[in-house]
Amino acid sequence: MSHFTYSDNIDTASLKQGDVLKKSELLTSIISAVHPYFNSSNYQYFIILTQSCDLVKRTGSKCKSKYITIAAIRSLSDALIREAEDIATTKIERKVTQLIDEKNSTKISEFLVRLFNNNIPDYFYLHHDVSLDFVEPSVAFLRVSIALKSDLHYDDLLKCKVLELDENFQAKLGWLVGNLYSRVGTVDWVPNNIDQPAFNKMVKNQIKAFFQVLPNLSEIQKLLEKDHTSEAIEAMSNEELLKIIRNVKVPNRKEKILLRLADLITESKALKEGYDLQKLLSQIKRDPTFTSLTK
């Protein structure tokens, strides 16, 4: 049995909205003639956006629509990286897109929940299904689309059809494409198909697969900029930058207070000449009251 997003009975005689087309030599030749850019290796699948009612073959074996619109399907990682770039709050995140601050990982989680349930206008999530030879979690980029003449290419596109959406998901795709004002309901992951803990785990696993989540990236950046100019950081390769980041130790709260105390005491010139500053700091660090205040 296929994933609940897809129909178990694929109609091989006609095209429908939401049909997934696999890139082949035939489809490549069609696209090359009209939209060469769409022959990018990033596009291995396409999804039909034209309404099903306009794709029904009528008199003379022609459908109502003069054009068939198809949108590019890309990997889930591409959508996640694009979102990560949009929410990045540090130069490090903008340079190394696989790195995200711990605070931003929450935003990525929220994005994934909405994406999985197809509640983001520009995207349509397509879950992987090994039984249908669709092995990678993917996303249709609905704004990245092209139109092909139906009288010339209908039958050729039909030959490339590998997946068909369940009727409910066809309706949801239609709503997203048509930008309607009412919400079309579809079966959500929770609680209809998996429980909340399993869904949460799926979201976390996707983040873990594509990103390295680090706490305090903004502080790491400040520490880096003490020893390196912005130009030097920008000139580093991602591998070089990651190596340096892994060796950066961000002070904990207690260490920050100690550092600030050291600065304040030094700046105040309150210490007598020759007094050991480190000895004073050690005494403060061992003080039980100070320790309890900094937990």
PDB file of C-alpha atoms in Angstrom:
ATOM      1  CA  MET A   1       0.000   0.000   0.000  1.00  0.00           C
ATOM      2  CA  SER A   2       1.360   3.413  -0.973  1.00  0.00           C
ATOM      3  CA  HIS A   3       1.743   6.456   1.290  1.00  0.00           C
ATOM      4  CA  PHE A   4      -1.557   8.174   2.127  1.00  0.00           C
ATOM      5  CA  THR A   5      -0.604  11.145  -0.074  1.00  0.00           C
ATOM      6  CA  TYR A   6      -0.826   9.005  -3.208  1.00  0.00           C
ATOM      7  CA  SER A   7      -3.467   7.013  -5.033  1.00  0.00           C
ATOM      8  CA  ASP A   8      -3.060   3.239  -5.135  1.00  0.00           C
ATOM      9  CA  ASN A   9      -4.727   3.150  -8.558  1.00  0.00           C
ATOM     10  CA  ILE A  10      -2.845   5.254 -11.081  1.00  0.00           C
ATOM     11  CA  ASP A  11      -4.880   6.355 -14.094  1.00  0.00           C
ATOM     12  CA  THR A  12      -2.598   5.613 -17.035  1.00  0.00           C
ATOM     13  CA  ALA A  13      -5.097   6.927 -19.599  1.00  0.00           C
ATOM     14  CA  SER A  14      -5.251  10.575 -18.564  1.00  0.00           C
ATOM     15  CA  LEU A  15      -3.378  13.336 -16.794  1.00  0.00           C
ATOM     16  CA  LYS A  16      -4.595  14.907 -13.560  1.00  0.00           C
ATOM     17  CA  GLN A  17      -3.599  17.797 -11.361  1.00  0.00           C
ATOM     18  CA  GLY A  18      -0.871  16.602  -9.020  1.00  0.00           C
ATOM     19  CA  ASP A  19       0.496  13.891 -11.295  1.00  0.00           C
ATOM     20  CA  VAL A  20       4.227  13.454 -10.785  1.00  0.00           C
ATOM     21  CA  LEU A  21       6.305  13.129 -13.943  1.00  0.00           C
ATOM     22  CA  LYS A  22       9.728  11.526 -13.912  1.00  0.00           C
ATOM     23  CA  LYS A  23      12.410  13.113 -16.023  1.00  0.00           C
ATOM     24  CA  SER A  24      13.293  10.934 -18.998  1.00  0.00           C
ATOM     25  CA  GLU A  25      14.954  11.361 -22.376  1.00  0.00           C
ATOM     26  CA  LEU A  26      11.521  12.117 -23.805  1.00  0.00           C
ATOM     27  CA  LEU A  27      10.706  14.792 -21.228  1.00  0.00           C
ATOM     28  CA  THR A  28      14.222  16.206 -21.473  1.00  0.00           C
ATOM     29  CA  SER A  29      13.876  16.680 -25.221  1.00  0.00           C
ATOM     30  CA  ILE A  30      10.520  18.443 -24.779  1.00  0.00           C
ATOM     31  CA  ILE A  31      11.830  20.829 -22.138  1.00  0.00           C
ATOM     32  CA  SER A  32      15.082  21.497 -24.020  1.00  0.00           C
ATOM     33  CA  ALA A  33      13.132  22.838 -26.961  1.00  0.00           C
ATOM     34  CA  VAL A  34      11.130  25.408 -24.980  1.00  0.00           C
ATOM     35  CA  HIS A  35      12.698  25.929 -21.534  1.00  0.00           C
ATOM     36  CA  PRO A  36      16.377  24.783 -21.478  1.00  0.00           C
ATOM     37  CA  TYR A  37      16.874  26.106 -17.931  1.00  0.00           C
ATOM     38  CA  PHE A  38      14.508  23.452 -16.608  1.00  0.00           C
ATOM     39  CA  ASN A  39      16.877  20.720 -17.749  1.00  0.00           C
ATOM     40  CA  SER A  40      18.942  21.395 -14.635  1.00  0.00           C
ATOM     41  CA  SER A  41      20.130  18.266 -12.837  1.00  0.00           C
ATOM     42  CA  ASN A  42      18.287  19.617  -9.774  1.00  0.00           C
ATOM     43  CA  TYR A  43      14.996  18.860 -11.511  1.00  0.00           C
ATOM     44  CA  GLN A  44      14.442  15.107 -11.747  1.00  0.00           C
ATOM     45  CA  TYR A  45      10.672  15.238 -11.295  1.00  0.00           C
ATOM     46  CA  PHE A  46       7.854  17.625 -12.179  1.00  0.00           C
ATOM     47  CA  ILE A  47       4.267  17.985 -10.969  1.00  0.00           C
ATOM     48  CA  ILE A  48       1.234  18.958 -13.052  1.00  0.00           C
ATOM     49  CA  LEU A  49      -0.507  22.130 -11.853  1.00  0.00           C
ATOM     50  CA  THR A  50      -3.275  22.380 -14.453  1.00  0.00           C
ATOM     51  CA  GLN A  51      -6.733  21.515 -13.092  1.00  0.00           C
ATOM     52  CA  SER A  52      -7.882  17.954 -13.705  1.00  0.00           C
ATOM     53  CA  CYS A  53     -11.171  19.093 -15.282  1.00  0.00           C
ATOM     54  CA  ASP A  54      -9.196  20.935 -17.965  1.00  0.00           C
ATOM     55  CA  LEU A  55      -7.084  17.864 -18.706  1.00  0.00           C
ATOM     56  CA  VAL A  56      -9.946  15.506 -19.566  1.00  0.00           C
ATOM     57  CA  LYS A  57      -9.723  14.530 -23.223  1.00  0.00           C
ATOM     58  CA  ARG A  58     -12.848  15.510 -25.131  1.00  0.00           C
ATOM     59  CA  THR A  59     -13.867  15.593 -28.791  1.00  0.00           C
ATOM     60  CA  GLY A  60     -10.980  14.868 -31.111  1.00  0.00           C
ATOM     61  CA  SER A  61      -8.863  13.558 -28.246  1.00  0.00           C
ATOM     62  CA  LYS A  62      -7.972  17.065 -27.111  1.00  0.00           C
ATOM     63  CA  CYS A  63      -8.289  18.460 -23.621  1.00  0.00           C
ATOM     64  CA  LYS A  64      -9.858  21.814 -22.780  1.00  0.00           C
ATOM     65  CA  SER A  65      -6.636  23.495 -21.694  1.00  0.00           C
ATOM     66  CA  LYS A  66      -4.338  24.699 -24.470  1.00  0.00           C
ATOM     67  CA  TYR A  67      -1.387  24.508 -22.117  1.00  0.00           C
ATOM     68  CA  ILE A  68      -0.273  22.112 -19.405  1.00  0.00           C
ATOM     69  CA  THR A  69       1.604  23.772 -16.569  1.00  0.00           C
ATOM     70  CA  ILE A  70       4.228  21.756 -14.734  1.00  0.00           C
ATOM     71  CA  ALA A  71       6.271  22.809 -11.696  1.00  0.00           C
ATOM     72  CA  ALA A  72       9.732  21.707 -10.653  1.00  0.00           C
ATOM     73  CA  ILE A  73      10.179  19.193  -7.849  1.00  0.00           C
ATOM     74  CA  ARG A  74      13.349  19.430  -5.801  1.00  0.00           C
ATOM     75  CA  SER A  75      14.734  17.651  -2.771  1.00  0.00           C
ATOM     76  CA  LEU A  76      13.491  18.509   0.711  1.00  0.00           C
ATOM     77  CA  SER A  77      17.032  19.608   1.571  1.00  0.00           C
ATOM     78  CA  ASP A  78      16.814  22.363  -1.062  1.00  0.00           C
ATOM     79  CA  ALA A  79      13.664  23.772   0.553  1.00  0.00           C
ATOM     80  CA  LEU A  80      15.197  23.558   4.026  1.00  0.00           C
ATOM     81  CA  ILE A  81      18.389  25.316   2.966  1.00  0.00           C
ATOM     82  CA  ARG A  82      16.364  28.084   1.324  1.00  0.00           C
ATOM     83  CA  GLU A  83      14.352  28.565   4.511  1.00  0.00           C
ATOM     84  CA  ALA A  84      17.519  28.513   6.623  1.00  0.00           C
ATOM     85  CA  GLU A  85      18.989  31.273   4.457  1.00  0.00           C
ATOM     86  CA  ASP A  86      15.868  33.388   4.985  1.00  0.00           C
ATOM     87  CA  ILE A  87      15.907  33.105   8.782  1.00  0.00           C
ATOM     88  CA  ALA A  88      19.682  33.313   9.272  1.00  0.00           C
ATOM     89  CA  THR A  89      20.659  35.807  11.963  1.00  0.00           C
ATOM     90  CA  THR A  90      24.457  35.503  11.817  1.00  0.00           C
ATOM     91  CA  LYS A  91      27.094  35.820   9.119  1.00  0.00           C
ATOM     92  CA  ILE A  92      28.188  32.273   9.913  1.00  0.00           C
ATOM     93  CA  GLU A  93      24.734  30.885   9.085  1.00  0.00           C
ATOM     94  CA  ARG A  94      24.628  32.858   5.852  1.00  0.00           C
ATOM     95  CA  LYS A  95      28.021  31.518   4.820  1.00  0.00           C
ATOM     96  CA  VAL A  96      27.561  27.893   5.937  1.00  0.00           C
ATOM     97  CA  THR A  97      23.906  27.136   5.282  1.00  0.00           C
ATOM     98  CA  GLN A  98      24.087  23.742   7.011  1.00  0.00           C
ATOM     99  CA  LEU A  99      24.815  25.510  10.303  1.00  0.00           C
ATOM    100  CA  ILE A 100      21.927  26.988  12.264  1.00  0.00           C
ATOM    101  CA  ASP A 101      21.725  28.600  15.644  1.00  0.00           C
ATOM    102  CA  GLU A 102      19.824  26.606  18.245  1.00  0.00           C
ATOM    103  CA  LYS A 103      17.186  29.357  18.442  1.00  0.00           C
ATOM    104  CA  ASN A 104      16.597  29.191  14.696  1.00  0.00           C
ATOM    105  CA  SER A 105      16.209  25.410  14.766  1.00  0.00           C
ATOM    106  CA  THR A 106      12.818  26.008  16.398  1.00  0.00           C
ATOM    107  CA  LYS A 107      11.777  28.071  13.379  1.00  0.00           C
ATOM    108  CA  ILE A 108      12.957  25.298  11.070  1.00  0.00           C
ATOM    109  CA  SER A 109      10.890  22.803  13.080  1.00  0.00           C
ATOM    110  CA  GLU A 110       7.803  24.996  12.707  1.00  0.00           C
ATOM    111  CA  PHE A 111       8.499  25.325   8.984  1.00  0.00           C
ATOM    112  CA  LEU A 112       8.742  21.546   8.629  1.00  0.00           C
ATOM    113  CA  VAL A 113       5.465  20.954  10.474  1.00  0.00           C
ATOM    114  CA  ARG A 114       3.670  23.367   8.130  1.00  0.00           C
ATOM    115  CA  LEU A 115       5.437  21.928   5.097  1.00  0.00           C
ATOM    116  CA  PHE A 116       4.630  18.309   5.942  1.00  0.00           C
ATOM    117  CA  ASN A 117       0.960  19.285   6.295  1.00  0.00           C
ATOM    118  CA  ASN A 118       1.094  21.353   3.078  1.00  0.00           C
ATOM    119  CA  ASN A 119       0.214  24.656   4.690  1.00  0.00           C
ATOM    120  CA  ILE A 120       2.864  26.802   2.974  1.00  0.00           C
ATOM    121  CA  PRO A 121       1.617  28.605  -0.178  1.00  0.00           C
ATOM    122  CA  ASP A 122       4.748  28.232  -2.336  1.00  0.00           C
ATOM    123  CA  TYR A 123       5.451  24.567  -1.650  1.00  0.00           C
ATOM    124  CA  PHE A 124       3.831  21.150  -1.844  1.00  0.00           C
ATOM    125  CA  TYR A 125       5.462  18.349   0.116  1.00  0.00           C
ATOM    126  CA  LEU A 126       5.810  14.908  -1.483  1.00  0.00           C
ATOM    127  CA  HIS A 127       6.777  12.139   0.910  1.00  0.00           C
ATOM    128  CA  HIS A 128       9.139   9.445  -0.294  1.00  0.00           C
ATOM    129  CA  ASP A 129       7.625   6.052  -1.068  1.00  0.00           C
ATOM    130  CA  VAL A 130      10.032   3.245  -1.905  1.00  0.00           C
ATOM    131  CA  SER A 131       7.188   1.033  -3.139  1.00  0.00           C
ATOM    132  CA  LEU A 132       6.530   3.624  -5.865  1.00  0.00           C
ATOM    133  CA  ASP A 133      10.249   4.072  -6.627  1.00  0.00           C
ATOM    134  CA  PHE A 134      10.091   7.614  -5.249  1.00  0.00           C
ATOM    135  CA  VAL A 135      12.961   7.355  -2.808  1.00  0.00           C
ATOM    136  CA  GLU A 136      13.724  10.911  -1.653  1.00  0.00           C
ATOM    137  CA  PRO A 137      11.510  13.277   0.375  1.00  0.00           C
ATOM    138  CA  SER A 138      10.794  16.088  -2.049  1.00  0.00           C
ATOM    139  CA  VAL A 139       9.070  19.425  -2.465  1.00  0.00           C
ATOM    140  CA  ALA A 140       7.267  20.904  -5.450  1.00  0.00           C
ATOM    141  CA  PHE A 141       8.286  24.544  -5.926  1.00  0.00           C
ATOM    142  CA  LEU A 142       4.944  25.844  -7.191  1.00  0.00           C
ATOM    143  CA  ARG A 143       6.276  29.188  -8.441  1.00  0.00           C
ATOM    144  CA  VAL A 144       8.970  27.497 -10.519  1.00  0.00           C
ATOM    145  CA  SER A 145       6.752  26.406 -13.392  1.00  0.00           C
ATOM    146  CA  ILE A 146       6.545  26.289 -17.169  1.00  0.00           C
ATOM    147  CA  ALA A 147       3.723  25.803 -19.673  1.00  0.00           C
ATOM    148  CA  LEU A 148       3.743  23.228 -22.481  1.00  0.00           C
ATOM    149  CA  LYS A 149       1.302  22.997 -25.385  1.00  0.00           C
ATOM    150  CA  SER A 150      -1.220  20.263 -24.655  1.00  0.00           C
ATOM    151  CA  ASP A 151      -1.898  19.318 -28.279  1.00  0.00           C
ATOM    152  CA  LEU A 152       1.803  18.612 -28.812  1.00  0.00           C
ATOM    153  CA  HIS A 153       2.846  17.102 -25.498  1.00  0.00           C
ATOM    154  CA  TYR A 154      -0.147  15.573 -23.669  1.00  0.00           C
ATOM    155  CA  ASP A 155       0.583  11.963 -24.609  1.00  0.00           C
ATOM    156  CA  ASP A 156       4.320  12.362 -24.060  1.00  0.00           C
ATOM    157  CA  LEU A 157       3.753  13.757 -20.570  1.00  0.00           C
ATOM    158  CA  LEU A 158       1.389  10.889 -19.829  1.00  0.00           C
ATOM    159  CA  LYS A 159       4.176   8.428 -20.618  1.00  0.00           C
ATOM    160  CA  CYS A 160       6.305  10.090 -17.917  1.00  0.00           C
ATOM    161  CA  LYS A 161       3.639   9.828 -15.204  1.00  0.00           C
ATOM    162  CA  VAL A 162       4.829   7.808 -12.193  1.00  0.00           C
ATOM    163  CA  LEU A 163       2.677   9.027  -9.284  1.00  0.00           C
ATOM    164  CA  GLU A 164      -0.878  10.251  -8.822  1.00  0.00           C
ATOM    165  CA  LEU A 165      -2.084  12.186  -5.798  1.00  0.00           C
ATOM    166  CA  ASP A 166      -4.969  11.014  -3.664  1.00  0.00           C
ATOM    167  CA  GLU A 167      -8.113  13.064  -4.430  1.00  0.00           C
ATOM    168  CA  ASN A 168      -7.892  15.031  -1.169  1.00  0.00           C
ATOM    169  CA  PHE A 169      -4.343  16.062  -1.935  1.00  0.00           C
ATOM    170  CA  GLN A 170      -5.276  16.951  -5.500  1.00  0.00           C
ATOM    171  CA  ALA A 171      -7.806  19.349  -3.977  1.00  0.00           C
ATOM    172  CA  LYS A 172      -5.218  20.805  -1.609  1.00  0.00           C
ATOM    173  CA  LEU A 173      -2.756  21.336  -4.438  1.00  0.00           C
ATOM    174  CA  GLY A 174      -5.526  23.023  -6.426  1.00  0.00           C
ATOM    175  CA  TRP A 175      -6.175  25.386  -3.531  1.00  0.00           C
ATOM    176  CA  LEU A 176      -2.510  26.269  -3.214  1.00  0.00           C
ATOM    177  CA  VAL A 177      -2.172  26.851  -6.941  1.00  0.00           C
ATOM    178  CA  GLY A 178      -5.386  28.836  -7.220  1.00  0.00           C
ATOM    179  CA  ASN A 179      -4.638  30.941  -4.133  1.00  0.00           C
ATOM    180  CA  LEU A 180      -8.189  30.533  -2.872  1.00  0.00           C
ATOM    181  CA  TYR A 181      -9.425  32.233   0.260  1.00  0.00           C
ATOM    182  CA  SER A 182     -10.945  29.150   1.816  1.00  0.00           C
ATOM    183  CA  ARG A 183      -8.899  26.316   3.247  1.00  0.00           C
ATOM    184  CA  VAL A 184      -9.177  22.872   1.706  1.00  0.00           C
ATOM    185  CA  GLY A 185      -8.863  20.227   4.352  1.00  0.00           C
ATOM    186  CA  THR A 186      -6.623  17.218   3.892  1.00  0.00           C
ATOM    187  CA  VAL A 187      -5.615  14.382   6.118  1.00  0.00           C
ATOM    188  CA  ASP A 188      -2.873  15.599   8.450  1.00  0.00           C
ATOM    189  CA  TRP A 189      -0.089  13.365   9.680  1.00  0.00           C
ATOM    190  CA  VAL A 190      -1.287  13.607  13.293  1.00  0.00           C
ATOM    191  CA  PRO A 191      -3.409  11.915  14.566  1.00  0.00           C
ATOM    192  CA  ASN A 192      -4.760  10.250  11.428  1.00  0.00           C
ATOM    193  CA  ASN A 193      -1.629   8.408  10.362  1.00  0.00           C
ATOM    194  CA  ILE A 194       1.014   8.624  13.083  1.00  0.00           C
ATOM    195  CA  ASP A 195       0.997   9.797  16.698  1.00  0.00           C
ATOM    196  CA  GLN A 196       2.490  13.100  17.877  1.00  0.00           C
ATOM    197  CA  PRO A 197       5.757  11.645  19.288  1.00  0.00           C
ATOM    198  CA  ALA A 198       6.451   9.850  16.000  1.00  0.00           C
ATOM    199  CA  PHE A 199       5.717  13.026  14.028  1.00  0.00           C
ATOM    200  CA  ASN A 200       7.986  15.086  16.309  1.00  0.00           C
ATOM    201  CA  LYS A 201      10.724  12.506  15.816  1.00  0.00           C
ATOM    202  CA  MET A 202      10.323  12.718  12.032  1.00  0.00           C
ATOM    203  CA  VAL A 203      10.734  16.506  12.165  1.00  0.00           C
ATOM    204  CA  LYS A 204      13.819  16.240  14.410  1.00  0.00           C
ATOM    205  CA  ASN A 205      15.357  13.565  12.175  1.00  0.00           C
ATOM    206  CA  GLN A 206      14.986  15.767   9.102  1.00  0.00           C
ATOM    207  CA  ILE A 207      16.686  18.679  10.860  1.00  0.00           C
ATOM    208  CA  LYS A 208      19.466  16.382  12.077  1.00  0.00           C
ATOM    209  CA  ALA A 209      19.935  15.017   8.550  1.00  0.00           C
ATOM    210  CA  PHE A 210      20.428  18.426   6.932  1.00  0.00           C
ATOM    211  CA  PHE A 211      21.769  20.743   9.631  1.00  0.00           C
ATOM    212  CA  GLN A 212      24.301  21.020  12.399  1.00  0.00           C
ATOM    213  CA  VAL A 213      22.584  22.886  15.218  1.00  0.00           C
ATOM    214  CA  LEU A 214      24.886  24.954  17.415  1.00  0.00           C
ATOM    215  CA  PRO A 215      23.966  27.064  20.441  1.00  0.00           C
ATOM    216  CA  ASN A 216      25.207  30.644  20.748  1.00  0.00           C
ATOM    217  CA  LEU A 217      26.231  31.156  17.115  1.00  0.00           C
ATOM    218  CA  SER A 218      25.970  34.920  17.553  1.00  0.00           C
ATOM    219  CA  GLU A 219      28.457  34.736  20.445  1.00  0.00           C
ATOM    220  CA  ILE A 220      30.738  32.447  18.456  1.00  0.00           C
ATOM    221  CA  GLN A 221      30.710  35.025  15.682  1.00  0.00           C
ATOM    222  CA  LYS A 222      31.721  37.806  18.115  1.00  0.00           C
ATOM    223  CA  LEU A 223      34.607  35.690  19.401  1.00  0.00           C
ATOM    224  CA  LEU A 224      35.711  34.933  15.844  1.00  0.00           C
ATOM    225  CA  GLU A 225      35.645  38.602  14.920  1.00  0.00           C
ATOM    226  CA  LYS A 226      38.084  39.376  17.746  1.00  0.00           C
ATOM    227  CA  ASP A 227      40.760  37.365  15.941  1.00  0.00           C
ATOM    228  CA  HIS A 228      39.601  37.590  12.316  1.00  0.00           C
ATOM    229  CA  THR A 229      38.296  40.406  10.158  1.00  0.00           C
ATOM    230  CA  SER A 230      34.958  40.019   8.392  1.00  0.00           C
ATOM    231  CA  GLU A 231      36.848  39.838   5.101  1.00  0.00           C
ATOM    232  CA  ALA A 232      39.062  37.031   6.403  1.00  0.00           C
ATOM    233  CA  ILE A 233      36.049  35.049   7.618  1.00  0.00           C
ATOM    234  CA  GLU A 234      34.307  35.505   4.285  1.00  0.00           C
ATOM    235  CA  ALA A 235      37.430  34.325   2.439  1.00  0.00           C
ATOM    236  CA  MET A 236      37.590  31.080   4.423  1.00  0.00           C
ATOM    237  CA  SER A 237      36.266  27.885   2.918  1.00  0.00           C
ATOM    238  CA  ASN A 238      33.330  26.295   4.728  1.00  0.00           C
ATOM    239  CA  GLU A 239      35.623  23.504   5.925  1.00  0.00           C
ATOM    240  CA  GLU A 240      38.140  25.975   7.382  1.00  0.00           C
ATOM    241  CA  LEU A 241      35.423  27.953   9.123  1.00  0.00           C
ATOM    242  CA  LEU A 242      33.806  24.835  10.589  1.00  0.00           C
ATOM    243  CA  LYS A 243      37.164  23.678  11.940  1.00  0.00           C
ATOM    244  CA  ILE A 244      37.692  27.002  13.709  1.00  0.00           C
ATOM    245  CA  ILE A 245      34.122  27.086  15.035  1.00  0.00           C
ATOM    246  CA  ARG A 246      34.494  23.635  16.573  1.00  0.00           C
ATOM    247  CA  ASN A 247      37.492  24.893  18.562  1.00  0.00           C
ATOM    248  CA  VAL A 248      35.770  28.024  19.834  1.00  0.00           C
ATOM    249  CA  LYS A 249      34.780  27.763  23.478  1.00  0.00           C
ATOM    250  CA  VAL A 250      31.866  29.990  24.423  1.00  0.00           C
ATOM    251  CA  PRO A 251      32.089  30.968  28.099  1.00  0.00           C
ATOM    252  CA  ASN A 252      29.239  29.762  30.278  1.00  0.00           C
ATOM    253  CA  ARG A 253      27.273  32.180  32.430  1.00  0.00           C
ATOM    254  CA  LYS A 254      29.600  31.849  35.403  1.00  0.00           C
ATOM    255  CA  GLU A 255      32.695  32.377  33.268  1.00  0.00           C
ATOM    256  CA  LYS A 256      31.125  35.447  31.679  1.00  0.00           C
ATOM    257  CA  ILE A 257      30.467  36.959  35.089  1.00  0.00           C
ATOM    258  CA  LEU A 258      34.054  36.248  36.128  1.00  0.00           C
ATOM    259  CA  LEU A 259      35.398  37.820  32.963  1.00  0.00           C
ATOM    260  CA  ARG A 260      33.239  40.867  33.483  1.00  0.00           C
ATOM    261  CA  LEU A 261      34.336  41.098  37.135  1.00  0.00           C
ATOM    262  CA  ALA A 262      37.954  40.952  36.027  1.00  0.00           C
ATOM    263  CA  ASP A 263      37.356  43.781  33.586  1.00  0.00           C
ATOM    264  CA  LEU A 264      35.534  45.878  36.138  1.00  0.00           C
ATOM    265  CA  ILE A 265      38.133  45.347  38.868  1.00  0.00           C
ATOM    266  CA  THR A 266      40.971  46.096  36.482  1.00  0.00           C
ATOM    267  CA  GLU A 267      39.280  49.177  35.086  1.00  0.00           C
ATOM    268  CA  SER A 268      38.457  50.481  38.562  1.00  0.00           C
ATOM    269  CA  LYS A 269      42.133  50.295  39.650  1.00  0.00           C
ATOM    270  CA  ALA A 270      40.835  49.238  43.058  1.00  0.00           C
ATOM    271  CA  LEU A 271      43.558  46.650  43.543  1.00  0.00           C
ATOM    272  CA  LYS A 272      46.750  47.552  45.256  1.00  0.00           C
ATOM    273  CA  GLU A 273      49.904  47.331  43.210  1.00  0.00           C
ATOM    274  CA  GLY A 274      51.213  43.798  43.088  1.00  0.00           C
ATOM    275  CA  TYR A 275      47.941  42.173  44.178  1.00  0.00           C
ATOM    276  CA  ASP A 276      47.287  38.865  42.389  1.00  0.00           C
ATOM    277  CA  LEU A 277      44.112  39.290  40.317  1.00  0.00           C
ATOM    278  CA  GLN A 278      43.843  35.572  39.569  1.00  0.00           C
ATOM    279  CA  LYS A 279      43.910  34.803  43.288  1.00  0.00           C
ATOM    280  CA  LEU A 280      40.968  37.133  43.845  1.00  0.00           C
ATOM    281  CA  LEU A 281      39.046  35.551  40.975  1.00  0.00           C
ATOM    282  CA  SER A 282      39.700  32.085  42.392  1.00  0.00           C
ATOM    283  CA  GLN A 283      38.287  33.185  45.736  1.00  0.00           C
ATOM    284  CA  ILE A 284      35.173  34.578  44.057  1.00  0.00           C
ATOM    285  CA  LYS A 285      34.763  31.390  42.032  1.00  0.00           C
ATOM    286  CA  ARG A 286      34.889  29.228  45.192  1.00  0.00           C
ATOM    287  CA  ASP A 287      32.459  31.411  47.084  1.00  0.00           C
ATOM    288  CA  PRO A 288      29.223  29.372  47.691  1.00  0.00           C
ATOM    289  CA  THR A 289      26.965  32.403  47.493  1.00  0.00           C
ATOM    290  CA  PHE A 290      28.477  33.487  44.185  1.00  0.00           C
ATOM    291  CA  THR A 291      28.124  29.934  42.867  1.00  0.00           C
ATOM    292  CA  SER A 292      24.454  29.696  43.858  1.00  0.00           C
ATOM    293  CA  LEU A 293      23.720  33.022  42.195  1.00  0.00           C
ATOM    294  CA  THR A 294      25.282  31.869  38.933  1.00  0.00           C
ATOM    295  CA  LYS A 295      23.608  28.481  38.589  1.00  0.00           C
TER     296      LYS A 295
END
